Amino acid sequence: MAEGQSVGTATSADEVELRPMQIEMNGINVISDSERKGHPRDLFWPWFAANVSVLGLSYGAFVLGFGISFWQAVAVSLVGIIVSFLLCGFIAVAGKRGSAPTMVLGRAAFGVNGNKLPSVLSWLLTVGWETVLVILATLATATVFERLGTVTKVIALIVVVALTIFGGVMGFDLIMRMQSVITIVTAVLTVGFIILVADKIHWSTVSAIHGGDAQAVIGALVFMMTGFGLGWVNAAADYSRYLPRRSSGRGVVGWTTFGSSIAPIILVIFGLLLAGSSTSLSNAIAADPIGALANLLPTWYLIPFVIVAVLGLIGGSVLDIYSSGLALLTLGVRVPRYVAALIDGTIMTLGAIYVVFIAHTSFLVQFEGFLITLGVPIAAWCGIMLADILLRHRDYAERDLFTPSGRYGDIRWFPVGLLVISTVIGWGLVTNTSADWLKWQGYLLGPFGLGGKLGAWAFANLGVLVALVVGFVVTLAFGRSAVRAQEAAPVEPAPAAA
C-alpha cells in the first residue's frame, strides 16, 4: 500500500483472521477498516511475551546495585514497572484512534517533517534494544554450552538473529502468533526455573541489606522506568493500530499495562531475593546477566533454561525490529516494510557480532549508559506525546498525517524546540561516569546546586524525570490552542477515483 492509503469496506473484527505465513504488506499507512481486527484483550499476548524474559530476574541485581534495601527495591520496582507501562497504555490508545504506527501519529504533535527528529530517536532506541536482546540471548546460550567452545556462540547468534529477523520481516500476524506461543512456553519454563533455584534464597541475608538514601532510591526508580516502560513508549501504538476504532480505550490501556507488567513484577522481585542472597551472583550478573543465572541450575534443566531465555529475549527483539522498521519508514526511507526490517536486522547483527566477539567491556556499564542517555529524549517525547493525546477530542485526520500542507503542518517548531530543550536539560542532570563516551553528561548538576558530577545527586538520574515532566506540563499548558486549530480545520474530500 502507498504511504497514506486506507481502502476497503468495513468488516467485522471477528471475520478477519491472522495470516501468520503471509508477509505483511502494510507499512506506515493507515490500516483499512477491512483489516482491523481483534479485541483489546489480544494486546496481552505481544506485551506479555515481550517482557517475560528472564532478564527480569537480572534486574534484581541491577536495582540492588544502587545501594538500597530489599523493601526499597520492591517499592521502586512496583512503581517503576507499573507507571512506565501505564504510559505505554495511554499512548497505545492513539493507535486505536488513528490506526497508524506510533511515530506516524507523532506527526500530529511535531509536524510531518518535524517528526523526523523523534523518529530518529525511536529508531536508535529500538535498534539498540533489539541488538542488546540478541547479544544477551547469544551470551546466555554460550554460557550454558561453554564446553563446546566458540562455535556455540556462532550457532547461537545465527539462530537468534534468524528468528528475530524472520518475525520482523513477516510482520504483524506472525508476531501475534509467535508471541502467544512464546508466552505459554516461557511462562511454564520460568516457573520451573523459580522452583529449582528457590533454595538459593537466604532471607536473613536479604533482610540485612541496609537501606539507601533518597538519591539512591530515585536513581533506581529512573533505571527501572527506562529499562521497562520507557523503552517501549515509542512503539506502544504499533500493535493497537490494528484494533477496530470502536474498541474500548480503557481496555487498550488496561490490557497493555497488565500484559506488560505482570511478568516483570514477579521476575524482578524473585531476582531481588536471589541477588540479595549472594554478592557473587550479583557481580556475575553484571558481566553476563542471563548466563550467570544458569550456574544456579542442575545440568538436566540447562536445555529448558536456554529455551526460556532465548524465547523470552526473542519475544522482545521481534517487537523491536518490527517497530524499528516502521520508524525507518517514517523517516522517509522508501522501501517496503519487510526491507526496512532486513536493514535493521543487518545493523543488529553487526552490532551483536562486535559486542560478542570483539569488544571486551562490562555489559552493565554500557547497558546503563545506553538506557539513560536515550531515555532522556524518549522521556521528553513521551511527555509531549501524552499531553498531545490528552488534548485531542477527535480521531486523527488520516490524510493529513502524510502531507506537510495539511492541518498538522510541515514542522511545528514549538514541540520540536521543547523536545530539544528538555533533552539538553535532562542530559545535564544525569551521569554515566563509568562509560568514557558519556562523561560529558551531568553539566547542570553543579550550576543547579546538586553537588556536581560527584555529589549526592550525581547518580539519581533526575534528568529522565525532569524531561518527562517538562515535556508534559509545557505541552499541556501551551499546546491547547494549536490542537483546537487542527481539529477545527475542515476535512478535505478524498480524491475521485481514476
Coordinates of C-alpha atoms in Angstrom, one line a residue:
M1 CA 0.0 0.0 0.0
A2 CA 1.0 3.6 -0.5
E3 CA 2.0 5.6 2.5
G4 CA -1.3 7.2 3.3
Q5 CA -3.6 4.6 1.7
S6 CA -6.7 3.4 3.5
V7 CA -9.0 1.3 1.5
G8 CA -11.6 -1.4 1.9
T9 CA -15.0 -1.7 3.4
A10 CA -15.9 -2.3 7.0
T11 CA -15.6 -5.9 8.1
S12 CA -16.4 -7.5 11.4
A13 CA -13.3 -7.8 13.5
D14 CA -14.2 -11.4 14.2
E15 CA -14.2 -12.1 10.4
V16 CA -10.6 -11.1 9.9
E17 CA -8.2 -13.9 10.8
L18 CA -4.5 -13.9 11.4
R19 CA -2.4 -15.0 8.4
P20 CA 0.9 -15.7 10.0
M21 CA 2.7 -17.1 7.0
Q22 CA 1.9 -14.2 4.7
I23 CA 4.3 -11.2 4.6
E24 CA 2.5 -8.2 5.9
M25 CA 2.3 -5.6 3.2
N26 CA 1.2 -2.7 5.4
G27 CA 3.9 -0.2 6.1
I28 CA 3.2 3.1 7.8
N29 CA -0.1 3.6 6.1
V30 CA -3.4 3.8 8.0
I31 CA -4.9 0.3 8.5
S32 CA -8.1 0.0 6.4
D33 CA -11.4 -1.0 8.0
S34 CA -11.3 -4.4 6.3
E35 CA -8.0 -5.3 8.1
R36 CA -8.8 -4.1 11.6
K37 CA -9.4 -7.0 13.9
G38 CA -9.3 -8.3 17.4
H39 CA -10.1 -7.0 20.8
P40 CA -8.1 -5.1 23.4
R41 CA -7.5 -8.3 25.3
D42 CA -5.4 -9.5 22.4
L43 CA -2.8 -7.0 23.3
F44 CA -2.0 -9.1 26.3
W45 CA 0.0 -11.7 24.2
P46 CA 2.6 -9.5 22.5
W47 CA 3.2 -7.4 25.6
F48 CA 3.5 -10.3 28.0
A49 CA 5.8 -12.2 25.6
A50 CA 8.0 -9.2 25.1
N51 CA 8.5 -8.8 28.9
V52 CA 8.5 -12.3 30.3
S53 CA 12.3 -12.6 29.6
V54 CA 14.4 -14.0 32.4
L55 CA 16.4 -10.7 32.0
G56 CA 13.8 -9.5 34.5
L57 CA 15.5 -11.7 37.1
S58 CA 18.8 -9.9 36.5
Y59 CA 17.1 -6.5 37.1
G60 CA 17.1 -7.6 40.8
A61 CA 20.8 -7.3 40.9
F62 CA 20.8 -4.1 38.8
V63 CA 18.5 -2.3 41.2
L64 CA 20.2 -3.5 44.4
G65 CA 23.4 -2.2 42.8
F66 CA 22.1 1.3 43.6
G67 CA 22.7 0.6 47.3
I68 CA 19.1 0.3 48.5
S69 CA 17.4 -2.3 50.7
F70 CA 15.2 -5.1 49.6
W71 CA 12.0 -3.4 50.5
Q72 CA 13.1 -0.2 48.9
A73 CA 13.9 -2.1 45.8
V74 CA 10.5 -3.8 45.8
A75 CA 8.7 -0.4 46.1
V76 CA 10.9 1.1 43.3
S77 CA 10.3 -1.9 41.1
L78 CA 6.5 -1.9 41.5
V79 CA 6.2 1.8 40.9
G80 CA 8.7 1.9 38.1
I81 CA 7.3 -1.0 36.2
I82 CA 3.6 -0.2 36.5
V83 CA 3.8 3.5 36.0
S84 CA 6.1 3.3 33.0
F85 CA 3.9 0.6 31.3
L86 CA 0.9 2.7 32.1
L87 CA 2.4 5.4 29.9
C88 CA 2.6 2.8 27.1
G89 CA -1.1 2.0 27.6
F90 CA -2.0 5.7 27.2
I91 CA 0.0 6.0 24.0
A92 CA -1.5 2.7 22.7
V93 CA -4.9 4.4 22.7
A94 CA -3.6 6.7 20.0
G95 CA -3.0 3.6 17.8
K96 CA -6.6 2.6 18.2
R97 CA -7.8 6.1 17.4
G98 CA -5.5 6.6 14.4
S99 CA -4.8 3.1 13.1
A100 CA -1.3 4.1 12.2
P101 CA 2.2 3.4 13.8
T102 CA 3.3 5.4 16.9
M103 CA 5.8 7.6 15.1
V104 CA 3.3 8.4 12.3
L105 CA 0.8 9.6 14.9
G106 CA 3.5 11.7 16.3
R107 CA 3.3 13.9 13.2
A108 CA 0.2 15.5 14.6
A109 CA 2.3 16.8 17.5
F110 CA 5.5 17.7 15.7
G111 CA 4.5 18.2 12.1
V112 CA 5.0 15.8 9.2
N113 CA 8.7 16.6 8.8
G114 CA 9.3 18.0 12.3
N115 CA 8.5 14.4 13.5
K116 CA 11.7 13.1 11.8
L117 CA 13.7 14.1 14.9
P118 CA 11.8 11.9 17.3
S119 CA 11.6 9.2 14.6
V120 CA 15.4 9.1 14.6
L121 CA 15.5 8.8 18.4
S122 CA 12.9 6.0 18.2
W123 CA 14.9 4.2 15.5
L124 CA 18.1 4.4 17.6
L125 CA 16.3 3.1 20.7
T126 CA 14.6 0.1 19.0
V127 CA 17.6 -0.9 17.1
G128 CA 19.7 -0.6 20.2
W129 CA 17.2 -2.7 22.3
E130 CA 17.0 -5.4 19.6
T131 CA 20.8 -5.6 19.5
V132 CA 21.0 -5.8 23.3
L133 CA 18.5 -8.6 23.4
V134 CA 20.2 -10.6 20.7
I135 CA 23.5 -10.2 22.5
L136 CA 22.0 -11.4 25.7
A137 CA 20.4 -14.4 24.1
T138 CA 23.8 -15.3 22.4
L139 CA 25.8 -14.9 25.6
A140 CA 23.2 -17.0 27.6
T141 CA 23.4 -19.9 25.2
A142 CA 27.2 -19.8 25.0
T143 CA 27.5 -19.8 28.8
V144 CA 25.3 -22.9 29.1
F145 CA 27.3 -24.7 26.4
E146 CA 30.7 -23.2 27.1
R147 CA 32.4 -26.6 27.0
L148 CA 31.7 -26.7 23.2
G149 CA 33.9 -23.7 22.6
T150 CA 33.4 -20.6 20.4
V151 CA 31.4 -22.4 17.8
T152 CA 28.5 -22.4 20.2
K153 CA 28.3 -18.6 20.2
V154 CA 28.3 -18.5 16.4
I155 CA 25.4 -21.0 16.2
A156 CA 23.5 -19.2 19.0
L157 CA 23.9 -15.9 17.2
I158 CA 22.7 -17.4 13.9
V159 CA 19.6 -18.9 15.4
V160 CA 18.6 -15.9 17.4
V161 CA 19.2 -13.5 14.5
A162 CA 17.3 -15.7 12.1
L163 CA 14.2 -16.0 14.3
T164 CA 14.2 -12.2 15.1
I165 CA 14.6 -11.1 11.5
F166 CA 12.1 -13.7 10.3
G167 CA 9.4 -12.4 12.7
G168 CA 10.2 -8.8 11.8
V169 CA 10.0 -9.4 8.1
M170 CA 6.8 -11.4 8.2
G171 CA 5.1 -8.8 10.3
F172 CA 2.1 -8.3 12.5
D173 CA 0.1 -11.6 12.1
L174 CA 3.2 -13.8 12.6
I175 CA 4.3 -11.7 15.5
M176 CA 0.9 -12.1 17.2
R177 CA 1.0 -15.9 16.7
M178 CA 4.7 -16.1 17.8
Q179 CA 4.0 -14.1 20.9
S180 CA 1.1 -16.3 22.1
V181 CA 3.3 -19.4 21.8
I182 CA 6.3 -17.7 23.5
T183 CA 4.0 -16.5 26.3
I184 CA 2.9 -20.0 27.2
V185 CA 6.3 -21.8 26.8
T186 CA 8.3 -19.2 28.7
A187 CA 5.7 -18.8 31.5
V188 CA 5.8 -22.6 32.2
L189 CA 9.6 -22.9 31.9
T190 CA 10.2 -19.8 34.0
V191 CA 8.0 -21.3 36.8
G192 CA 10.3 -24.4 36.6
F193 CA 13.3 -22.2 37.0
I194 CA 11.9 -20.4 40.1
I195 CA 11.1 -23.7 41.7
L196 CA 14.5 -25.2 41.1
V197 CA 16.5 -22.2 42.5
A198 CA 14.2 -21.2 45.3
D199 CA 16.5 -22.9 47.8
K200 CA 19.3 -20.4 46.9
I201 CA 17.3 -17.7 48.7
H202 CA 18.5 -16.7 52.2
W203 CA 16.1 -14.4 53.8
S204 CA 18.3 -13.5 56.6
T205 CA 20.9 -12.2 54.2
V206 CA 18.4 -10.3 52.1
S207 CA 16.7 -8.7 55.0
A208 CA 20.0 -7.5 56.4
I209 CA 20.8 -5.3 53.4
H210 CA 21.0 -1.7 54.5
G211 CA 18.7 1.0 53.1
G212 CA 19.8 3.7 50.8
D213 CA 19.2 7.5 50.8
A214 CA 16.6 9.3 48.7
Q215 CA 19.0 9.9 45.8
A216 CA 19.7 6.2 45.5
V217 CA 16.0 5.3 45.6
I218 CA 15.3 7.9 42.8
G219 CA 18.2 6.6 40.7
A220 CA 16.9 3.1 41.0
L221 CA 13.4 4.2 40.1
V222 CA 14.5 6.0 37.0
F223 CA 16.6 3.0 36.0
M224 CA 13.5 0.7 36.3
M225 CA 11.4 3.1 34.3
T226 CA 13.9 3.4 31.5
G227 CA 14.5 -0.4 31.5
F228 CA 10.9 -1.2 31.2
G229 CA 8.0 1.0 30.0
L230 CA 10.0 4.0 28.8
G231 CA 11.9 1.6 26.5
W232 CA 8.6 0.8 24.8
V233 CA 6.6 4.0 24.7
N234 CA 7.8 4.9 21.2
A235 CA 6.3 1.6 19.9
A236 CA 3.2 1.4 22.0
A237 CA 0.7 2.1 19.2
D238 CA 2.2 -0.2 16.7
Y239 CA 0.1 -3.1 17.8
S240 CA -3.1 -1.4 18.9
R241 CA -3.4 0.2 15.4
Y242 CA -5.0 -3.0 14.1
L243 CA -7.9 -2.8 16.6
P244 CA -11.3 -1.5 15.4
R245 CA -11.9 2.1 16.3
R246 CA -14.8 1.2 18.4
S247 CA -12.5 -0.8 20.8
S248 CA -12.6 0.3 24.4
G249 CA -9.9 2.9 25.2
R250 CA -9.8 1.7 28.8
G251 CA -9.4 -1.8 27.6
V252 CA -6.4 -0.8 25.5
V253 CA -4.8 0.9 28.4
G254 CA -5.6 -1.9 30.9
W255 CA -4.5 -4.9 28.8
T256 CA -1.4 -3.2 27.6
T257 CA -0.4 -2.3 31.1
F258 CA -1.4 -5.6 32.6
G259 CA 0.2 -7.7 29.9
S260 CA 3.5 -5.7 30.1
S261 CA 3.8 -5.5 33.9
I262 CA 2.7 -8.8 35.4
A263 CA 5.7 -10.9 34.4
P264 CA 8.4 -8.3 35.2
I265 CA 6.9 -7.7 38.6
I266 CA 7.2 -11.4 39.5
L267 CA 10.6 -11.8 37.9
V268 CA 12.2 -8.7 39.4
I269 CA 11.0 -9.5 43.0
F270 CA 12.3 -13.0 42.7
G271 CA 15.5 -11.7 41.2
L272 CA 15.9 -9.3 44.2
L273 CA 15.7 -12.3 46.5
L274 CA 18.3 -14.2 44.5
A275 CA 20.7 -11.3 44.1
G276 CA 20.3 -10.2 47.7
S277 CA 21.2 -13.6 48.9
S278 CA 24.6 -13.8 47.0
T279 CA 27.1 -11.0 46.3
S280 CA 29.0 -13.2 43.9
L281 CA 25.8 -13.8 41.9
S282 CA 25.1 -10.1 41.7
N283 CA 28.7 -9.5 40.4
A284 CA 28.4 -12.2 37.8
I285 CA 25.1 -10.8 36.5
A286 CA 26.9 -7.5 35.7
A287 CA 29.0 -9.4 33.2
D288 CA 26.5 -11.9 31.8
P289 CA 23.0 -11.1 33.1
I290 CA 21.3 -14.3 32.0
G291 CA 24.2 -16.7 31.6
A292 CA 25.1 -16.2 35.3
L293 CA 21.7 -17.5 36.3
A294 CA 22.3 -20.8 34.5
N295 CA 25.0 -21.6 37.1
L296 CA 22.3 -22.0 39.7
L297 CA 20.6 -24.8 37.8
P298 CA 21.1 -28.6 37.7
T299 CA 22.5 -29.9 34.5
W300 CA 19.4 -31.5 33.3
Y301 CA 17.5 -28.2 33.2
L302 CA 20.0 -26.3 31.2
I303 CA 18.3 -27.0 27.8
P304 CA 14.9 -25.8 29.1
F305 CA 16.7 -22.8 30.5
V306 CA 18.2 -21.9 27.2
I307 CA 14.8 -22.3 25.6
V308 CA 13.1 -19.9 28.0
A309 CA 16.0 -17.5 27.9
V310 CA 16.2 -17.3 24.1
L311 CA 12.4 -17.3 23.5
G312 CA 11.9 -14.6 26.1
L313 CA 14.5 -12.3 24.6
I314 CA 13.3 -13.1 21.0
G315 CA 9.8 -12.0 22.2
G316 CA 11.2 -8.6 22.9
S317 CA 13.6 -8.3 19.9
V318 CA 10.9 -9.3 17.4
L319 CA 8.7 -6.4 18.6
D320 CA 11.7 -4.1 18.5
I321 CA 12.7 -5.0 14.9
Y322 CA 9.2 -4.6 13.7
S323 CA 8.9 -1.1 15.3
S324 CA 12.4 0.0 14.2
G325 CA 11.4 -0.8 10.6
L326 CA 8.3 1.3 11.0
A327 CA 10.4 4.1 12.4
L328 CA 12.8 3.9 9.5
L329 CA 9.9 4.2 7.1
T330 CA 8.5 7.2 9.0
L331 CA 11.9 8.9 8.3
G332 CA 11.1 8.8 4.6
V333 CA 13.1 5.7 3.6
R334 CA 11.1 4.5 0.6
V335 CA 11.3 0.7 0.8
P336 CA 8.8 -1.9 1.7
R337 CA 8.3 -2.6 5.4
Y338 CA 10.0 -6.0 5.2
V339 CA 13.0 -4.5 3.6
A340 CA 13.3 -1.9 6.4
A341 CA 13.2 -4.8 8.8
L342 CA 16.0 -6.5 6.9
I343 CA 18.1 -3.3 7.0
D344 CA 17.6 -3.0 10.8
G345 CA 18.3 -6.7 11.2
T346 CA 21.6 -6.3 9.4
I347 CA 22.6 -3.5 11.7
M348 CA 21.5 -5.5 14.7
T349 CA 23.6 -8.5 13.6
L350 CA 26.8 -6.4 13.1
G351 CA 26.3 -4.8 16.5
A352 CA 25.9 -8.2 18.1
I353 CA 29.0 -9.6 16.4
Y354 CA 31.0 -6.7 17.6
V355 CA 30.0 -6.9 21.3
V356 CA 30.1 -10.7 21.5
F357 CA 33.3 -11.4 19.6
I358 CA 35.3 -8.2 19.6
A359 CA 34.5 -5.8 22.4
H360 CA 35.7 -6.6 26.0
T361 CA 33.7 -4.3 28.2
S362 CA 31.3 -4.7 31.1
F363 CA 27.8 -5.2 29.8
L364 CA 26.1 -3.5 32.8
V365 CA 28.1 -0.3 32.5
Q366 CA 27.3 0.2 28.8
F367 CA 23.7 -1.0 29.2
E368 CA 23.0 1.6 31.9
G369 CA 24.6 4.3 29.8
F370 CA 22.5 3.3 26.7
L371 CA 19.3 3.3 28.7
I372 CA 19.8 6.6 30.5
T373 CA 21.2 8.5 27.5
L374 CA 18.4 7.6 25.1
G375 CA 15.9 7.5 28.0
V376 CA 16.2 11.3 28.4
P377 CA 15.0 12.3 24.9
I378 CA 12.4 9.5 24.8
A379 CA 11.0 10.6 28.1
A380 CA 10.7 14.2 26.8
W381 CA 9.0 12.9 23.7
C382 CA 6.7 10.7 25.8
G383 CA 5.7 13.8 27.9
I384 CA 4.9 15.8 24.8
M385 CA 3.0 12.9 23.2
L386 CA 1.0 12.1 26.3
A387 CA -0.1 15.7 26.6
D388 CA -0.9 16.0 22.9
I389 CA -3.1 12.8 23.1
L390 CA -4.9 14.2 26.2
L391 CA -5.7 17.4 24.5
R392 CA -7.3 15.8 21.5
H393 CA -11.0 15.0 21.4
R394 CA -11.3 13.7 17.9
D395 CA -9.7 11.0 15.9
Y396 CA -6.7 11.8 13.7
A397 CA -7.3 13.2 10.2
E398 CA -5.7 10.3 8.4
R399 CA -4.8 12.0 5.1
D400 CA -3.1 15.0 6.8
L401 CA -0.7 12.7 8.6
F402 CA 1.0 12.2 5.3
T403 CA 1.1 15.7 3.8
P404 CA 3.1 18.7 5.1
S405 CA 0.5 21.0 3.7
G406 CA -2.3 19.5 5.8
R407 CA -3.6 20.5 9.2
Y408 CA -0.6 19.1 11.1
G409 CA 1.9 21.2 9.1
D410 CA 5.4 20.7 8.0
I411 CA 7.5 21.5 11.1
R412 CA 5.8 22.5 14.4
W413 CA 8.7 24.4 15.9
F414 CA 7.3 24.7 19.4
P415 CA 7.2 21.0 20.3
V416 CA 10.4 20.3 18.3
G417 CA 12.2 23.0 20.3
L418 CA 10.6 21.7 23.6
L419 CA 12.0 18.3 22.8
V420 CA 15.5 19.7 22.2
I421 CA 15.4 21.9 25.3
S422 CA 14.0 19.1 27.6
T423 CA 16.8 16.8 26.3
V424 CA 19.5 19.3 26.9
I425 CA 18.3 19.9 30.4
G426 CA 17.8 16.2 31.1
W427 CA 21.3 15.2 29.9
G428 CA 22.7 17.9 32.2
L429 CA 21.1 16.1 35.2
V430 CA 22.3 12.5 34.5
T431 CA 25.7 10.9 34.8
N432 CA 27.4 7.8 33.4
T433 CA 30.9 8.2 34.6
S434 CA 31.8 4.6 34.2
A435 CA 31.3 4.8 30.4
D436 CA 34.0 7.0 28.9
W437 CA 31.9 8.1 26.0
L438 CA 29.3 9.6 28.3
K439 CA 31.4 11.6 30.8
W440 CA 30.2 14.9 29.2
Q441 CA 26.8 14.5 30.8
G442 CA 25.9 16.0 34.2
Y443 CA 26.9 19.5 33.3
L444 CA 24.0 21.1 35.2
L445 CA 24.4 19.3 38.5
G446 CA 26.9 21.9 39.7
P447 CA 25.0 25.1 38.5
F448 CA 21.7 23.7 39.9
G449 CA 23.3 23.2 43.4
L450 CA 23.1 19.4 43.3
G451 CA 26.7 18.8 44.2
G452 CA 28.3 18.4 40.8
K453 CA 29.2 15.1 39.0
L454 CA 30.4 13.5 42.2
G455 CA 27.8 14.9 44.5
A456 CA 24.9 13.2 46.3
W457 CA 22.5 13.6 43.3
A458 CA 25.0 12.6 40.7
F459 CA 23.5 9.1 40.1
A460 CA 19.9 9.9 40.8
N461 CA 19.4 10.4 37.1
L462 CA 16.9 13.2 37.7
G463 CA 17.2 14.2 34.0
V464 CA 14.9 11.5 32.8
L465 CA 12.1 12.5 35.2
V466 CA 12.7 16.2 34.5
A467 CA 12.5 15.7 30.7
L468 CA 9.2 13.7 31.1
V469 CA 7.6 16.3 33.4
V470 CA 8.7 19.3 31.4
G471 CA 7.6 17.9 28.1
F472 CA 4.2 17.0 29.5
V473 CA 3.5 20.1 31.6
V474 CA 4.6 22.7 29.0
T475 CA 2.7 21.0 26.2
L476 CA -0.4 20.7 28.3
A477 CA -0.2 24.4 29.3
F478 CA 0.6 25.9 25.9
G479 CA -0.5 23.3 23.2
R480 CA -4.2 23.5 23.6
S481 CA -4.8 26.3 21.1
A482 CA -2.8 24.5 18.4
V483 CA -4.6 21.3 18.9
R484 CA -8.0 23.0 18.7
A485 CA -7.0 24.7 15.5
Q486 CA -6.0 21.4 14.0
E487 CA -9.3 19.8 15.0
A488 CA -11.3 22.7 13.7
A489 CA -9.8 22.6 10.2
P490 CA -12.2 21.4 7.5
V491 CA -11.8 17.8 6.3
E492 CA -10.8 17.8 2.6
P493 CA -12.7 15.3 0.4
A494 CA -10.9 12.3 -0.8
P495 CA -9.8 12.5 -4.4
A496 CA -12.1 11.0 -7.0
A497 CA -11.3 7.5 -8.2
A498 CA -9.5 7.4 -11.6

